[in-house]
Coordinates of C-alpha atoms in Angstrom, one line a residue:
X1 CA 184.3 157.3 310.6
X2 CA 181.5 159.6 309.7
X3 CA 179.0 157.9 307.4
X4 CA 177.2 161.0 306.2
X5 CA 176.7 159.4 302.8
X6 CA 177.8 156.2 301.2
X7 CA 180.6 156.4 298.7
X8 CA 178.2 155.1 296.0
X9 CA 176.0 158.2 296.6
X10 CA 178.9 160.6 296.0
X11 CA 180.1 161.4 292.5
X12 CA 183.9 161.1 293.2
X13 CA 186.5 160.8 296.0
X14 CA 188.9 163.6 296.8
X15 CA 191.9 163.0 299.0
X16 CA 193.0 166.0 301.0
X17 CA 196.6 165.9 302.3
X18 CA 197.6 168.1 305.3
X19 CA 200.8 167.1 307.1
X20 CA 201.3 170.1 309.2
X21 CA 200.2 171.2 312.7
X22 CA 196.9 170.6 314.6
X23 CA 195.6 174.1 313.9
X24 CA 196.3 173.8 310.2
X25 CA 194.5 170.5 310.1
X26 CA 191.4 172.0 311.7
X27 CA 191.5 174.9 309.2
X28 CA 190.9 172.3 306.4
X29 CA 187.3 172.0 307.6
X30 CA 185.9 174.8 305.4
X31 CA 187.6 173.2 302.4
X32 CA 186.2 169.8 303.3
X33 CA 182.7 171.4 303.6
X34 CA 183.1 173.0 300.1
X35 CA 184.2 169.7 298.6
X36 CA 181.3 167.9 300.2
X37 CA 178.9 170.5 298.8
X38 CA 180.3 169.8 295.4
X39 CA 179.3 166.1 295.7
X40 CA 182.7 164.8 296.7
X41 CA 183.5 161.9 299.1
X42 CA 186.4 163.3 301.2
X43 CA 189.3 161.3 302.6
X44 CA 192.0 162.9 304.7
X45 CA 195.7 162.1 305.0
X46 CA 197.2 163.6 308.2
X47 CA 200.0 162.9 310.7
X48 CA 199.1 160.0 313.0
X49 CA 199.5 162.1 316.2
X50 CA 196.6 164.3 315.0
X51 CA 194.3 161.5 313.7
X52 CA 192.3 161.5 316.9
X53 CA 190.8 164.8 315.7
X54 CA 188.8 162.9 313.0
X55 CA 185.6 162.7 315.1
X56 CA 185.5 166.5 315.1
X57 CA 185.8 166.8 311.3
X58 CA 182.5 166.8 309.4
X59 CA 182.1 165.0 306.1
X60 CA 185.4 163.0 306.3
X61 CA 184.6 159.5 305.1
X62 CA 187.9 158.1 306.2
X63 CA 191.2 159.3 307.7
X64 CA 194.5 157.9 306.7
X65 CA 197.1 158.5 309.5
X66 CA 200.7 158.8 308.2
X67 CA 203.2 157.4 310.8
X68 CA 205.5 160.4 310.6
X69 CA 207.6 159.6 313.7
X70 CA 208.1 156.0 312.6
X71 CA 209.2 157.1 309.1
X72 CA 211.7 159.5 310.6
X73 CA 213.1 156.8 312.9
X74 CA 213.3 154.3 310.0
X75 CA 215.0 156.9 307.9
X76 CA 217.7 157.3 310.6
X77 CA 218.2 153.5 310.6
X78 CA 218.0 152.7 306.9
X79 CA 216.4 154.9 304.2
X80 CA 215.3 151.8 302.3
X81 CA 213.0 150.7 305.2
X82 CA 211.4 154.1 305.3
X83 CA 211.0 154.2 301.6
X84 CA 209.3 150.8 301.6
X85 CA 207.0 151.9 304.4
X86 CA 206.0 155.0 302.5
X87 CA 205.4 153.1 299.3
X88 CA 203.2 150.6 301.0
X89 CA 201.2 153.3 302.7
X90 CA 200.6 155.0 299.3
X91 CA 199.6 151.8 297.6
X92 CA 197.1 151.0 300.3
X93 CA 195.5 154.4 300.3
X94 CA 195.4 154.6 296.5
X95 CA 193.9 151.1 296.1
X96 CA 191.2 151.6 298.8
X97 CA 190.4 155.3 298.4
X98 CA 190.7 155.3 294.6
X99 CA 190.8 159.1 294.5
X100 CA 189.7 161.0 291.4
X101 CA 191.4 164.1 292.8
X102 CA 194.3 164.7 295.3
X103 CA 194.5 168.1 297.0
X104 CA 197.9 168.6 298.8
X105 CA 198.0 171.6 301.1
X106 CA 201.5 171.0 302.4
X107 CA 204.4 172.6 300.6
X108 CA 207.2 170.4 301.9
X109 CA 209.1 168.1 299.6
X110 CA 208.0 164.8 301.3
X111 CA 204.3 165.9 301.0
X112 CA 204.8 166.7 297.3
X113 CA 206.4 163.3 296.8
X114 CA 203.5 161.6 298.6
X115 CA 201.0 163.5 296.4
X116 CA 202.5 162.0 293.3
X117 CA 202.4 158.5 294.8
X118 CA 198.8 158.8 295.9
X119 CA 197.7 160.3 292.5
X120 CA 199.1 157.2 290.7
X121 CA 200.6 157.0 287.3
X122 CA 199.4 156.8 283.7
X123 CA 199.2 153.0 283.8
X124 CA 196.6 152.9 286.6
X125 CA 194.8 156.2 285.9
X126 CA 196.3 159.3 287.4
X127 CA 194.1 161.4 289.6
X128 CA 193.8 165.1 289.2
X129 CA 196.2 167.0 291.4
X130 CA 195.5 170.4 293.0
X131 CA 197.9 172.2 295.3
X132 CA 201.6 171.2 295.6
X133 CA 203.3 168.4 293.8
X134 CA 206.5 167.6 291.7
X135 CA 206.9 167.9 288.0
X136 CA 208.3 165.1 285.8
X137 CA 211.8 166.2 286.6
X138 CA 211.4 166.3 290.3
X139 CA 211.1 170.0 290.7
X140 CA 208.4 171.6 292.9
X141 CA 205.2 172.5 291.0
X142 CA 202.1 174.4 292.1
X143 CA 198.8 173.4 290.5
X144 CA 196.5 176.4 290.2
X145 CA 197.0 180.2 290.6
X146 CA 195.8 180.2 294.2
X147 CA 198.4 177.4 295.0
X148 CA 201.1 179.7 293.5
X149 CA 199.9 182.6 295.7
X150 CA 199.7 180.4 298.8
X151 CA 203.2 179.1 298.3
X152 CA 204.6 182.5 297.6
X153 CA 202.9 184.0 300.6
X154 CA 204.1 181.4 303.1
X155 CA 207.3 183.3 303.7
X156 CA 206.0 186.8 302.9
X157 CA 203.1 187.2 305.4
X158 CA 203.8 190.7 306.4
X159 CA 201.4 191.7 303.6
X160 CA 199.2 188.5 303.6
X161 CA 195.6 189.7 303.2
X162 CA 193.7 186.4 303.4
X163 CA 192.9 183.9 306.1
X164 CA 194.8 180.6 305.6
X165 CA 191.5 178.6 305.6
X166 CA 190.2 180.6 302.7
X167 CA 193.4 180.1 300.8
X168 CA 193.0 176.3 301.4
X169 CA 189.5 176.6 300.0
X170 CA 190.6 178.3 296.9
X171 CA 193.4 175.8 296.3
X172 CA 191.1 172.8 296.6
X173 CA 187.6 173.9 295.7
X174 CA 187.7 177.3 294.1
X175 CA 184.2 177.2 292.4
X176 CA 182.0 176.3 295.3
X177 CA 178.5 177.8 295.0
X178 CA 177.9 180.8 297.3
X179 CA 174.8 179.2 298.8
X180 CA 176.9 176.3 300.1
X181 CA 179.5 178.6 301.6
X182 CA 176.9 180.6 303.5
X183 CA 175.5 177.4 305.1
X184 CA 178.8 176.0 306.3
X185 CA 178.5 174.1 309.6
X186 CA 182.0 174.1 311.2
X187 CA 183.4 171.2 313.2
X188 CA 181.3 168.4 314.6
X189 CA 180.1 168.3 318.3
X190 CA 182.4 166.3 320.6
X191 CA 181.2 162.8 321.4
X192 CA 179.2 162.2 324.6
X193 CA 182.0 160.4 326.3
X194 CA 184.3 163.5 325.9
X195 CA 181.5 165.8 327.2
X196 CA 181.2 163.5 330.3
X197 CA 184.9 163.7 330.9
X198 CA 184.9 167.5 330.6
X199 CA 182.0 167.7 333.1
X200 CA 184.0 165.5 335.5
X201 CA 186.9 168.0 335.3
X202 CA 184.7 171.0 335.7
X203 CA 182.9 169.5 338.7
X204 CA 185.8 170.7 340.9
X205 CA 184.9 174.3 340.4
X206 CA 183.4 176.2 343.4
X207 CA 179.6 175.9 343.8
X208 CA 179.1 179.7 343.2
X209 CA 180.6 179.4 339.7
X210 CA 178.4 181.1 337.1
X211 CA 180.2 179.8 334.1
X212 CA 183.7 179.1 332.6
X213 CA 186.3 180.9 330.6
X214 CA 188.8 178.7 328.9
X215 CA 192.4 179.9 328.8
X216 CA 195.1 178.5 326.4
X217 CA 198.4 179.5 328.1
X218 CA 200.9 178.2 325.5
X219 CA 201.8 178.8 321.9
X220 CA 204.1 177.3 319.3
X221 CA 206.9 179.5 320.4
X222 CA 207.8 181.2 323.7
X223 CA 207.9 184.6 322.0
X224 CA 204.3 184.1 320.9
X225 CA 203.1 183.5 324.5
X226 CA 201.5 186.2 326.6
X227 CA 202.9 185.9 330.1
X228 CA 201.2 183.3 332.4
X229 CA 200.9 185.8 335.3
X230 CA 199.1 188.2 332.9
X231 CA 196.6 185.4 332.2
X232 CA 196.2 185.0 336.0
X233 CA 195.4 188.7 336.5
X234 CA 192.6 188.4 333.9
X235 CA 191.3 185.2 335.4
X236 CA 191.3 186.7 338.9
X237 CA 189.2 189.7 337.8
X238 CA 186.7 187.5 335.8
X239 CA 186.2 185.4 338.9
X240 CA 186.0 188.3 341.3
X241 CA 183.5 190.4 339.3
X242 CA 181.5 187.8 337.3
X243 CA 182.2 184.5 339.1
X244 CA 183.5 183.0 335.9
X245 CA 186.0 180.2 336.6
X246 CA 189.1 180.1 334.5
X247 CA 189.8 176.7 332.9
X248 CA 193.5 176.2 332.1
X249 CA 194.2 174.4 328.8
X250 CA 197.4 173.0 327.3
X251 CA 199.5 170.0 326.5
X252 CA 201.6 168.1 329.1
X253 CA 204.7 170.1 327.9
X254 CA 202.9 173.3 329.0
X255 CA 202.8 172.2 332.7
X256 CA 205.3 175.0 333.6
X257 CA 202.9 177.6 332.3
X258 CA 200.1 176.2 334.4
X259 CA 202.4 176.2 337.5
X260 CA 203.3 179.9 336.8
X261 CA 199.6 180.7 336.5
X262 CA 198.8 179.0 339.8
X263 CA 201.7 180.8 341.6
X264 CA 200.4 184.2 340.4
X265 CA 196.6 183.6 340.8
X266 CA 194.6 184.7 343.9
X267 CA 191.3 183.4 342.7
X268 CA 190.1 180.0 341.7
X269 CA 190.7 177.9 338.6
X270 CA 190.3 174.4 337.0
X271 CA 193.6 172.9 335.8
X272 CA 193.1 170.8 332.7
X273 CA 196.6 171.2 331.3
X274 CA 197.9 167.8 330.1
X275 CA 194.7 166.0 331.2
X276 CA 192.6 165.9 328.0
X277 CA 192.4 164.2 324.7
X278 CA 191.6 166.3 321.6
X279 CA 187.9 165.5 321.8
X280 CA 187.9 166.2 325.6
X281 CA 189.6 169.6 324.9
X282 CA 186.8 170.3 322.4
X283 CA 184.2 169.4 325.1
X284 CA 185.8 171.8 327.6
X285 CA 185.6 174.5 325.0
X286 CA 181.9 173.8 324.3
X287 CA 181.3 174.2 328.1
X288 CA 183.0 177.6 328.1
X289 CA 181.5 181.1 327.4
X290 CA 184.7 182.3 325.9
X291 CA 188.3 181.2 325.0
X292 CA 191.1 183.6 325.9
X293 CA 194.2 182.4 324.0
X294 CA 197.4 183.0 322.1
X295 CA 197.4 182.2 318.3
X296 CA 197.1 178.4 318.7
X297 CA 195.5 175.2 317.4
X298 CA 193.1 175.5 320.4
X299 CA 191.9 178.8 319.0
X300 CA 191.1 177.2 315.7
X301 CA 189.3 174.4 317.5
X302 CA 187.2 176.8 319.4
X303 CA 186.3 178.8 316.3
X304 CA 185.3 175.7 314.5
X305 CA 183.0 174.8 317.4
X306 CA 181.4 178.3 317.4
X307 CA 183.0 179.3 320.7
X308 CA 183.9 183.1 320.6
X309 CA 187.6 183.9 321.0
X310 CA 189.7 186.7 322.5
X311 CA 193.1 186.1 321.0
X312 CA 196.5 187.7 321.3
X313 CA 198.9 187.7 318.3
X314 CA 202.5 188.3 319.2
X315 CA 205.9 188.2 317.3
X316 CA 205.2 186.8 313.8
X317 CA 201.5 186.1 314.3
X318 CA 198.9 188.3 312.8
X319 CA 195.1 187.9 312.7
X320 CA 194.6 188.8 309.0
X321 CA 195.9 185.4 307.9
X322 CA 195.8 183.0 310.9
X323 CA 193.0 184.5 312.9
X324 CA 190.0 182.5 314.1
X325 CA 187.7 181.4 311.3
X326 CA 184.5 182.6 313.0
X327 CA 182.8 186.0 312.8
X328 CA 182.6 188.0 316.0
X329 CA 186.0 187.1 317.5
X330 CA 188.3 189.7 318.9
X331 CA 192.0 189.7 318.0
X332 CA 194.7 191.9 319.6
X333 CA 198.1 192.9 318.2
X334 CA 200.6 195.0 320.1
X335 CA 200.5 198.5 318.8
X336 CA 204.2 198.6 318.0
X337 CA 205.7 199.6 314.6
X338 CA 207.9 196.4 314.6
X339 CA 204.9 194.1 314.8
X340 CA 204.4 191.6 313.1
X341 CA 208.1 190.7 312.9
X342 CA 209.6 188.8 310.0
X343 CA 210.3 185.1 310.2
X344 CA 213.7 183.7 311.0
X345 CA 215.2 186.9 312.5
X346 CA 216.1 187.6 316.1
X347 CA 214.1 190.3 317.8
X348 CA 216.1 193.6 318.1
X349 CA 213.7 195.0 320.7
X350 CA 214.0 192.4 323.5
X351 CA 210.6 190.9 322.8
X352 CA 208.8 194.1 323.7
X353 CA 205.6 192.9 322.1
X354 CA 205.1 190.1 324.7
X355 CA 204.4 192.4 327.6
X356 CA 203.1 195.5 325.6
X357 CA 199.4 194.6 326.0
X358 CA 198.4 194.8 329.7
X359 CA 195.9 192.6 331.5
X360 CA 193.8 195.7 332.1
X361 CA 193.1 196.2 328.4
X362 CA 192.2 192.5 328.0
X363 CA 189.9 192.6 331.0
X364 CA 188.0 195.6 329.7
X365 CA 187.4 193.9 326.4
X366 CA 186.4 190.6 327.9
X367 CA 184.0 192.3 330.4
X368 CA 182.4 194.5 327.7
X369 CA 181.7 191.4 325.6
X370 CA 180.4 189.4 328.5
X371 CA 178.1 192.2 329.6
X372 CA 177.0 193.8 326.3
X373 CA 177.9 191.2 323.6
X374 CA 180.1 193.7 321.9
X375 CA 183.8 194.2 321.9
X376 CA 183.6 197.8 320.9
X377 CA 181.7 198.6 324.1
X378 CA 185.0 198.6 325.8
X379 CA 186.9 201.9 326.3
X380 CA 188.9 201.5 323.1
X381 CA 190.5 205.0 323.4
X382 CA 192.4 203.5 326.4
X383 CA 193.1 200.1 324.8
X384 CA 194.4 201.4 321.5
X385 CA 197.6 202.8 323.1
X386 CA 198.6 199.2 323.7
X387 CA 196.8 197.2 321.1
X388 CA 195.3 197.1 317.6
X389 CA 191.9 195.6 318.1
X390 CA 190.4 193.6 315.2
X391 CA 187.0 192.0 314.8
X392 CA 186.5 189.0 312.5
X393 CA 183.8 189.2 309.9
X394 CA 182.6 187.3 306.9
X395 CA 182.1 189.0 303.6
X396 CA 179.2 188.2 301.2
X397 CA 181.4 185.7 299.2
X398 CA 182.2 183.7 302.3
X399 CA 185.8 185.0 302.9
X400 CA 186.8 185.8 306.5
X401 CA 188.0 189.3 307.0
X402 CA 189.2 191.5 309.9
X403 CA 188.0 195.0 310.7
X404 CA 190.0 197.3 312.9
X405 CA 188.0 198.8 315.8
X406 CA 190.7 201.2 317.0
X407 CA 192.3 204.3 315.5
X408 CA 194.8 202.0 313.8
X409 CA 192.1 201.5 311.0
X410 CA 193.5 204.7 309.5
X411 CA 197.1 203.5 309.6
X412 CA 199.1 202.8 306.4
X413 CA 199.3 199.1 307.1
X414 CA 195.6 198.6 307.8
X415 CA 194.6 200.6 304.6
X416 CA 197.2 198.7 302.6
X417 CA 195.9 195.3 303.7
X418 CA 192.3 196.3 302.9
X419 CA 193.4 197.5 299.4
X420 CA 195.4 194.3 298.7
X421 CA 192.3 192.1 299.5
X422 CA 190.4 193.7 296.6
X423 CA 193.4 193.6 294.2
X424 CA 194.2 189.9 295.0
X425 CA 190.6 188.7 294.8
X426 CA 190.3 190.2 291.3
X427 CA 193.6 189.1 289.9
X428 CA 193.7 185.6 291.4
X429 CA 190.2 184.6 290.6
X430 CA 190.4 185.9 287.0
X431 CA 193.8 184.3 286.4
X432 CA 192.6 181.1 287.9
X433 CA 189.5 181.1 285.7
X434 CA 191.6 181.8 282.6
X435 CA 194.0 179.0 283.4
X436 CA 191.3 176.4 284.1
X437 CA 190.1 174.7 280.9
X438 CA 186.8 172.9 281.0
X439 CA 186.2 169.5 279.4
X440 CA 186.8 169.4 275.7
X441 CA 189.0 172.5 275.8
X442 CA 186.0 174.8 276.2
X443 CA 185.7 177.2 279.0
X444 CA 183.2 176.3 281.8
X445 CA 180.0 178.2 282.1
X446 CA 180.9 179.9 285.4
X447 CA 184.3 181.0 284.2
X448 CA 184.8 184.7 283.8
X449 CA 187.1 185.6 281.0
X450 CA 188.3 189.2 281.4
X451 CA 188.6 191.4 278.4
X452 CA 192.2 192.0 277.3
X453 CA 193.8 194.7 279.4
X454 CA 190.5 195.5 281.1
X455 CA 190.0 193.7 284.4
X456 CA 186.7 194.0 286.1
X457 CA 186.3 196.9 288.5
X458 CA 185.1 194.5 291.3
X459 CA 183.9 191.0 290.6
X460 CA 183.5 190.4 294.3
X461 CA 181.4 192.0 297.0
X462 CA 183.2 193.8 299.8
X463 CA 182.4 194.3 303.5
X464 CA 183.3 197.2 305.7
X465 CA 186.6 195.3 306.3
X466 CA 187.4 195.4 302.6
X467 CA 186.4 198.9 302.0
X468 CA 188.0 200.7 304.9
X469 CA 189.0 204.0 303.4
X470 CA 191.3 206.8 304.5
X471 CA 194.3 208.7 303.4
X472 CA 197.7 207.1 303.4
X473 CA 200.5 209.2 305.1
X474 CA 202.5 211.5 302.7
X475 CA 205.7 209.4 303.2
X476 CA 203.9 206.2 302.4
X477 CA 202.1 207.7 299.5
X478 CA 205.3 209.0 297.9
X479 CA 207.3 205.8 298.5
X480 CA 204.5 203.5 297.2
X481 CA 203.6 205.7 294.2
X482 CA 207.3 205.5 293.1
X483 CA 207.4 201.7 293.4
X484 CA 204.0 201.2 291.8
X485 CA 204.7 203.5 288.9
X486 CA 208.1 201.7 288.2
X487 CA 206.4 198.3 288.3
X488 CA 203.5 199.4 286.1
X489 CA 205.9 200.8 283.5
X490 CA 207.9 197.6 283.5
X491 CA 204.7 195.5 283.1
X492 CA 203.7 197.6 280.0
X493 CA 207.2 197.2 278.6
X494 CA 207.1 193.4 279.2
X495 CA 203.7 193.2 277.5
X496 CA 205.0 195.0 274.4
X497 CA 208.2 193.0 274.3
X498 CA 206.3 189.8 274.7
X499 CA 204.6 190.5 271.3
X500 CA 208.0 190.7 269.7
X501 CA 209.4 187.4 271.0
X502 CA 210.4 185.2 268.1
X503 CA 210.5 188.2 265.7
X504 CA 213.6 189.9 267.0
X505 CA 216.9 188.3 268.2
X506 CA 217.2 190.8 271.0
X507 CA 213.6 190.7 272.2
X508 CA 214.2 187.6 274.4
X509 CA 217.2 189.1 276.1
X510 CA 215.4 192.4 276.8
X511 CA 212.3 190.5 278.1
X512 CA 214.4 188.5 280.6
X513 CA 216.3 191.6 281.7
X514 CA 213.1 193.6 282.3
X515 CA 211.7 190.6 284.2
X516 CA 214.6 190.8 286.6
X517 CA 214.2 194.6 286.8
X518 CA 210.6 194.1 287.8
X519 CA 211.7 191.6 290.4
X520 CA 214.1 194.1 291.9
X521 CA 211.4 196.7 292.2
X522 CA 209.2 194.2 294.1
X523 CA 211.9 193.0 296.4
X524 CA 213.0 196.5 297.3
X525 CA 209.6 197.4 298.6
X526 CA 208.4 195.6 301.8
X527 CA 204.7 196.1 300.9
X528 CA 205.2 194.5 297.5
X529 CA 207.3 191.5 298.5
X530 CA 204.4 189.1 298.5
X531 CA 203.7 190.2 294.9
X532 CA 207.3 189.8 294.1
X533 CA 207.3 186.3 295.4
X534 CA 204.2 185.5 293.4
X535 CA 205.9 187.0 290.2
X536 CA 208.9 184.8 290.8
X537 CA 206.8 181.7 291.3
X538 CA 204.9 182.4 288.0
X539 CA 208.1 182.8 286.0
X540 CA 209.7 179.6 287.5
X541 CA 206.5 177.5 286.9
X542 CA 206.0 178.7 283.3
X543 CA 209.6 178.9 282.1
X544 CA 208.9 176.2 279.6
X545 CA 205.5 177.5 278.6
X546 CA 206.2 180.9 277.1
X547 CA 202.8 181.6 275.7
X548 CA 201.2 180.9 279.0
X549 CA 203.7 183.2 280.8
X550 CA 203.1 186.0 278.3
X551 CA 199.4 185.8 278.7
X552 CA 199.6 185.8 282.5
X553 CA 202.1 188.7 282.4
X554 CA 199.7 190.7 280.2
X555 CA 196.8 190.0 282.5
X556 CA 198.7 190.7 285.7
X557 CA 200.1 193.9 284.2
X558 CA 196.7 195.2 283.2
X559 CA 195.4 194.8 286.7
X560 CA 198.6 196.3 288.2
X561 CA 198.4 199.4 285.9
X562 CA 194.8 200.1 287.1
X563 CA 196.0 199.6 290.7
X564 CA 198.8 202.1 290.2
X565 CA 196.5 204.7 288.6
X566 CA 193.9 204.4 291.3
X567 CA 196.5 204.6 294.1
X568 CA 198.3 207.7 292.6
X569 CA 195.0 209.4 291.9
X570 CA 193.6 208.7 295.3
X571 CA 190.4 207.1 294.0
X572 CA 188.6 204.2 295.5
X573 CA 190.0 200.9 294.4
X574 CA 186.7 199.0 295.0

């Protein structure tokens, strides 16, 4: 337990729930830091198999491990046993943590149910809920505009413009002062015992070793794993030319990947696969100059520790939303029109992306960074035939961004992602402010209330990553202009019809019909599907609050009309 401050010194306790994977848990750290800067005592509910990561998380007063495997086993035996265990867990956490706020970052039904149990009822003082929960009828509910966006974007990530860690932050602590964001610390240092264990493993390296490069061979899926023999080629060259010893990382289940590396390698290595705890893994990363990795939890651990990453994103993975939360990291995507591929669909191209990026391209980037401290010192004109190369940066509001270093910066997808970042920051922040009442029903001092039908031009600063400019292709321009104009017209019609609801018998029917027409426009355009999912979520959540839905429709429509005009006119959106 980290005793950075006693509970009595903090103004309230916030309970953060994250019941997903190791990497997602580590990506809660920026949110935890924001909550702490707001004066909160932070408790964390996570799956018990990841609770050993708690020493690495700063400002977590206490961790509450949920026995997920035991609950599933008991559910198979008798659902009443599992229910009793869950209720007892919730009672214990609620009575000892006494949270004033519960932030749930996991969208699953069990996590939403647990959120309600931990928040308590009206008889014992219900805690504020942020994120994902259930309504009084047992239907899923998203508390906050950013929660709605995160939930809608979970299955529409082809156009996801934000890092998941920033979305966690905006769900749980949206009004953190900028000064606190700029001084964020990241994960805590590994304990001395873990560092000693790491040093013992590294002692087996040859005496001429000049340093270590960590390599995470595995990933969550085989199609997201760069080949082990490609890793070996890179490791051999780093050893041959710089005497940097590769350190193989991974879980016990990834032993076959380590064996494949060993069979292909001609140089030396240190094999730590299956030999470390989470804190010892962190210690090995701290002893390394660089992590070379797939999109994994190990990547997020390295980024949190301040260790630079060279990461490869294959299949469904893409750096704009799950990239390392650390400026100065290099992310590679295969330069293929099919990447990233959608979730839940078989690959029609025989997993061409897995081998599309060659070891030679990775070696040139790694050596350039090691020698010059810059990724763009590599011969990018050769690399870009195989890979889109992205650099992670932080904007002046503390959001992580990615900037394309190769010619793909002028591609339609890159330009569209950059434009979406500006649009979504404006609309989500303003809708969130408008929907967040302050005490006594008055609006808080730092809330920005936009004028009717006149959203601000840019309430948020942009970096080079946000303001990449260029001309869309003629085909993309024509296709998007048609979809945007159709949607903008329907938004204007909906705003007008909304003013007639209750005055005309047919107004309600026409309003609902045009809502569906707008949904059809969004769903038919791949670049607008994330917006379509967001629109669907808004309508479902506010079906019983018509005034709220009409207000949000008018505000969203006003922003969208401006977006449409700027796109069709070719003017800067920033």
